[in-house]
Coordinates of C-alpha atoms and ligand atoms in Angstrom, one line a residue:
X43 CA 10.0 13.9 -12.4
X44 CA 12.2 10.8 -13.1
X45 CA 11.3 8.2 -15.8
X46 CA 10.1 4.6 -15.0
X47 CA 13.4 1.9 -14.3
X48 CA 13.0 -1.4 -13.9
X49 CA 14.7 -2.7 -11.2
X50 CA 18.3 -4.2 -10.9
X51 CA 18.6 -7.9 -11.0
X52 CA 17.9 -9.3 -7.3
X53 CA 15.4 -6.7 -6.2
X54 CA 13.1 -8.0 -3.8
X55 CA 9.5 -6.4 -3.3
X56 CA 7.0 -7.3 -0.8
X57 CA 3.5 -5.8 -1.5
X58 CA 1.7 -5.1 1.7
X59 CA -1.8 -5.2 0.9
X60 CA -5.4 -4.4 2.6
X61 CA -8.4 -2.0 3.3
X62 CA -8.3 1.4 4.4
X63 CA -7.1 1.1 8.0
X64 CA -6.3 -2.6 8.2
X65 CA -2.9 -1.0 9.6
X66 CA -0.5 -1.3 6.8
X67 CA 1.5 1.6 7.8
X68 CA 1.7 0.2 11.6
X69 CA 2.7 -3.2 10.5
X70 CA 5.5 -2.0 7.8
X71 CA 6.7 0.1 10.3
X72 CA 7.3 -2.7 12.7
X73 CA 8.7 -4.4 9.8
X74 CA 11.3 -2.0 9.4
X75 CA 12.2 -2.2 12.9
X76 CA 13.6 -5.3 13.0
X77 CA 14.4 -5.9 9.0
X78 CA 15.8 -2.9 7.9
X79 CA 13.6 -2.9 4.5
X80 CA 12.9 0.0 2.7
X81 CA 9.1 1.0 2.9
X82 CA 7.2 3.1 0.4
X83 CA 3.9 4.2 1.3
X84 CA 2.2 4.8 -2.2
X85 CA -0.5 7.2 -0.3
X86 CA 2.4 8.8 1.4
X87 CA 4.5 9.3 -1.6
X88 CA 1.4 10.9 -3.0
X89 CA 0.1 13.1 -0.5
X90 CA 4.5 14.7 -0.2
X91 CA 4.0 14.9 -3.9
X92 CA 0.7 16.5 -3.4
X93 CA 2.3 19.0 -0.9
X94 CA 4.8 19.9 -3.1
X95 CA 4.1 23.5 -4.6
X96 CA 6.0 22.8 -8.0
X97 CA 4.8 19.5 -8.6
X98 CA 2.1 19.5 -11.8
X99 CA 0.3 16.8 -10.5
X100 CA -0.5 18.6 -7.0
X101 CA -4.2 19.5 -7.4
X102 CA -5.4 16.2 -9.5
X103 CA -3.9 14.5 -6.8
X104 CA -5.8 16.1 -4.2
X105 CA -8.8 16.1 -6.0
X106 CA -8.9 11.9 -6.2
X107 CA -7.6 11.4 -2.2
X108 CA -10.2 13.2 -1.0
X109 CA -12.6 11.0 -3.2
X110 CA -11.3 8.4 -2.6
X111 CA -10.2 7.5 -5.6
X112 CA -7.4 6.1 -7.7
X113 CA -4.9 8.2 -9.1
X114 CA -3.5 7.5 -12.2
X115 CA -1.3 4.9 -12.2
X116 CA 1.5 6.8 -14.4
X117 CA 1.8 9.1 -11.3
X118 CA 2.0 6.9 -8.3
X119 CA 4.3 4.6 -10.5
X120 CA 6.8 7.2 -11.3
X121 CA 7.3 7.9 -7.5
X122 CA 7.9 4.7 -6.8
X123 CA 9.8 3.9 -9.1
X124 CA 12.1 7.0 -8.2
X125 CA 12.4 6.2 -4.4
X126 CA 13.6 2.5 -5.7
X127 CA 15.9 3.9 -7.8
X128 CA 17.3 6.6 -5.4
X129 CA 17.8 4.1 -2.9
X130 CA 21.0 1.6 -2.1
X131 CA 18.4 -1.3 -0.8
X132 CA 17.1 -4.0 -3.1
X133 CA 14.3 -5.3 -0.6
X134 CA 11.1 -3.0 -0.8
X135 CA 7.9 -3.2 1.2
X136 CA 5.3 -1.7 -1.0
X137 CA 2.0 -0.3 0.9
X138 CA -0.6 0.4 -0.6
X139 CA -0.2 -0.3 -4.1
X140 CA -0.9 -2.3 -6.7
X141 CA -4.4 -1.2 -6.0
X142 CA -6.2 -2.2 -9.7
X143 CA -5.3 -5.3 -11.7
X144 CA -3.8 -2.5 -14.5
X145 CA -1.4 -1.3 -12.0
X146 CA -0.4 -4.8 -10.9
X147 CA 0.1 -5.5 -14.4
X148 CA 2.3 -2.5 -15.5
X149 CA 4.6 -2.4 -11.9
X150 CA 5.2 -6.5 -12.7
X151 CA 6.0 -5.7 -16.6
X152 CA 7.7 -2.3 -16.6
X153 CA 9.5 -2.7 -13.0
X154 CA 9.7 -5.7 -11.0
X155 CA 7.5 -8.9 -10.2
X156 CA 6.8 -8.6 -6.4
X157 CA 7.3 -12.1 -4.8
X158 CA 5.5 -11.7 -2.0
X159 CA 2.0 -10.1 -1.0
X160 CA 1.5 -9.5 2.5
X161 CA -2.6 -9.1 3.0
X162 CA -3.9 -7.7 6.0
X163 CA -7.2 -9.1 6.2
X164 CA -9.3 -6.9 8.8
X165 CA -13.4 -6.8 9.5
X166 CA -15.0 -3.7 7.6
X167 CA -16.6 -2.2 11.0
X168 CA -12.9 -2.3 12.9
X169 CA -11.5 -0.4 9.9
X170 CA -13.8 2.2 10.2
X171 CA -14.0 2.6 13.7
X172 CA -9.6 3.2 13.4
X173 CA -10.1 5.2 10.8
X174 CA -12.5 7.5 12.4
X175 CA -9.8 8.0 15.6
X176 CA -6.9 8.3 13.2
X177 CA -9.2 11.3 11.2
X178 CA -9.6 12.7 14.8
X179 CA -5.7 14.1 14.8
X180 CA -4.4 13.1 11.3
X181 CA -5.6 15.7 9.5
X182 CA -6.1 13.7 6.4
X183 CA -8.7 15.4 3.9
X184 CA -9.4 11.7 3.4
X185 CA -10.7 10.3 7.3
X186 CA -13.8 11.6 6.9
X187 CA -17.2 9.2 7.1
X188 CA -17.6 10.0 3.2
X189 CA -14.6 9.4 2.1
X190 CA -14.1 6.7 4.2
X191 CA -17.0 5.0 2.9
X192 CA -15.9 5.6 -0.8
X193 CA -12.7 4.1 0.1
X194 CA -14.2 0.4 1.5
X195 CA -15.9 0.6 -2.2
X196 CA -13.0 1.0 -4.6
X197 CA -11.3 -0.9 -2.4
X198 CA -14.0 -4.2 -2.3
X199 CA -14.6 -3.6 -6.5
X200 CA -11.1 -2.2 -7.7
X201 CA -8.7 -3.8 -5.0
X202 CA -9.2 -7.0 -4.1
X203 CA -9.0 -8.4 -7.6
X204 CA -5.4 -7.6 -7.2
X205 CA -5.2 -10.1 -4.2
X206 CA -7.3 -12.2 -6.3
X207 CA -4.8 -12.2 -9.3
X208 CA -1.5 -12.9 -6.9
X209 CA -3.3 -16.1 -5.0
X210 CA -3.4 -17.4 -8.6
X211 CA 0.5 -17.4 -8.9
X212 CA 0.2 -18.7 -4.4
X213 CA 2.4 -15.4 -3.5
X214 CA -0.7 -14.3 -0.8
X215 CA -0.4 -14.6 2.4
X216 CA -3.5 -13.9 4.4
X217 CA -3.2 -11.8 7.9
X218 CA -6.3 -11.6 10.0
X219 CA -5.7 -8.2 11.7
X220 CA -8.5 -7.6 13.8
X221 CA -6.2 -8.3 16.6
X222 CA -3.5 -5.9 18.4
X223 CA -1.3 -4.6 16.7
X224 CA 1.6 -6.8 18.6
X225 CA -0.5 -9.7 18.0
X226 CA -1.0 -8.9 13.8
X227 CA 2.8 -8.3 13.9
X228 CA 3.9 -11.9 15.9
X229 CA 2.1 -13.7 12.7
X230 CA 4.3 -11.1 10.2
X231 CA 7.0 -11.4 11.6
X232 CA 7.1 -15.4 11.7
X233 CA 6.5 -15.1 7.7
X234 CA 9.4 -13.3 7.1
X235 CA 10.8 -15.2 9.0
X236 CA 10.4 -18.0 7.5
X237 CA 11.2 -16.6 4.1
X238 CA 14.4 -18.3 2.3
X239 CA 13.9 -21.7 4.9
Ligands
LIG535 N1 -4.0 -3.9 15.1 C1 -4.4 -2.7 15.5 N2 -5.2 -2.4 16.5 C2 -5.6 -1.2 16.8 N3 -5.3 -0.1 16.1 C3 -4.6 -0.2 15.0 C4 -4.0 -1.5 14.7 N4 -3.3 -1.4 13.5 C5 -3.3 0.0 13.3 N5 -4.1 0.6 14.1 C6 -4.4 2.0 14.1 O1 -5.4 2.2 13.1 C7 -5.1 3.4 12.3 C8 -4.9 2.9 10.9 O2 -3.6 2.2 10.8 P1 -2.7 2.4 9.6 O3 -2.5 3.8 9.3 O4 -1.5 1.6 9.9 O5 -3.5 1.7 8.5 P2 -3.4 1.7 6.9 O6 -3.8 0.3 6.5 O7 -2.0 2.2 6.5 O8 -4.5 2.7 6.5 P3 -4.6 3.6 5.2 O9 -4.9 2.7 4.1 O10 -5.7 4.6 5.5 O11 -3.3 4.3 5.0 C9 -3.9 4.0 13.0 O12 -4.4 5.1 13.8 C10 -3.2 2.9 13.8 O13 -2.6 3.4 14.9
LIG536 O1 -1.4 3.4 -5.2 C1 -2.1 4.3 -4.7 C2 -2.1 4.6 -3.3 C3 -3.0 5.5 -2.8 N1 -3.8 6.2 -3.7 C4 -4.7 7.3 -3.2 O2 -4.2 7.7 -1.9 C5 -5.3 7.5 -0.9 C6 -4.7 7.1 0.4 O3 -3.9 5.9 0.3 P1 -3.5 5.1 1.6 O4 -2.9 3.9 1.1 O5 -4.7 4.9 2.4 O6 -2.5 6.0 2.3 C7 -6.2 6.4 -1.6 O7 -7.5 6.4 -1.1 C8 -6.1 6.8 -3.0 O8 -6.9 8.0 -3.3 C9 -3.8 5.9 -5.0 O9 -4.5 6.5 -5.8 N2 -2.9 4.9 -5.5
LIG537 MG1 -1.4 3.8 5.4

């Protein structure tokens, strides 16, 4: 695997941040629609890596996801890193990830200062209940009940500290997402939107 970069001059990242099933993945992908960003899942870059027969990190990777855990950051860094550097954009919409203040730290120091966190900001129960239709045809080893529940914990004790540490530096901005998806992505859109005015 390729080495940690930090990014050219003039990269732009976005961090797109919330719980398990807030609908990051939806709302990036509408995102992409009409902006033409580059997104990068981090739990999708981990679960091809995972997939991937000669990868060396296969197995402990599949061993955290379906605890609901965090993987090491060293991993999940790498692959990002790598997708930024393979690609000709500059403006990155990062799901998922920083998900501990450590990782926060190291992406800002070793790669690129985000600067802007997108936070979708959705009610515990609603969450769960997506989740539990998504696991019903997603076949992810992770949209279980169990897991699921694991995941609202890291998320509450390791996660939100991270959201925490960016309104310090007033780069959040708070989504309520309980709403359609259409209606969560009217209020996105109108904040990129207004980036740059
Ligand atoms: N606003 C919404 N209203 C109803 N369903 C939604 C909404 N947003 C997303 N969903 C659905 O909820 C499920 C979770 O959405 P999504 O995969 O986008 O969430 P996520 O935040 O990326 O979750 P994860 O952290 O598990 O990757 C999906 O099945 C998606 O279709
Ligand atoms: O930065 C990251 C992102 C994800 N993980 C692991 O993957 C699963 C699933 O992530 P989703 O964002 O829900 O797709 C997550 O529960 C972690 O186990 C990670 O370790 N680091
Ligand atoms: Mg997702």
């Amino acid at each position: 695997m390729s080495e940690i970069v930090r990014a050219p001059e003039g990269t732009i990242v976005i961090f797109v941040l919330g719980g398990p099933g807030s609908g990051k993945g939806t709302q990036c992908n509408k995102i992409v629609e009409d902006f033409g960003f580059v997104h990068l899942s981090a739990g999708d870059l981990l679960r091809e890596e995972q997939r991937n027969p000669n990868s060396k990190d296969g197995d402990l990777i599949k061993s955290y996801i379906k605890d609901g855990q965090i993987v090491p950051m060293e991993i999940t860094v790498k692959l990002l890193s790598k997708k930024m550097q393979e690609s000709k954009s500059n403006i990155f919409l990062i799901d998922g990830f920083p998900r501990k203040l450590d990782q926060a730290e190291y992406f800002g120091k070793n790669v690129v200062e985000p600067c802007l966190i997108l936070f979708l900001d959705c009610d515990k129960e609603v969450m769960k209940q997506r989740l539990l239709k998504r696991g019903e045809t997603s076949g992810r080893i992770d949209d279980n009940i169990e897991t699921i529940e694991k995941r609202f914990k890291v998320f509450k004790e390791e996660s939100l500290p991270v959201v925490e540490r960016y309104e310090k530096e007033e780069k959040v901005r708070k989504i309520p997402c309980n709403e359609s998806v259409d209606e969560v992505y009217l209020k996105i859109r109108s904040i990129i939107e207004g980036l740059n005015k």
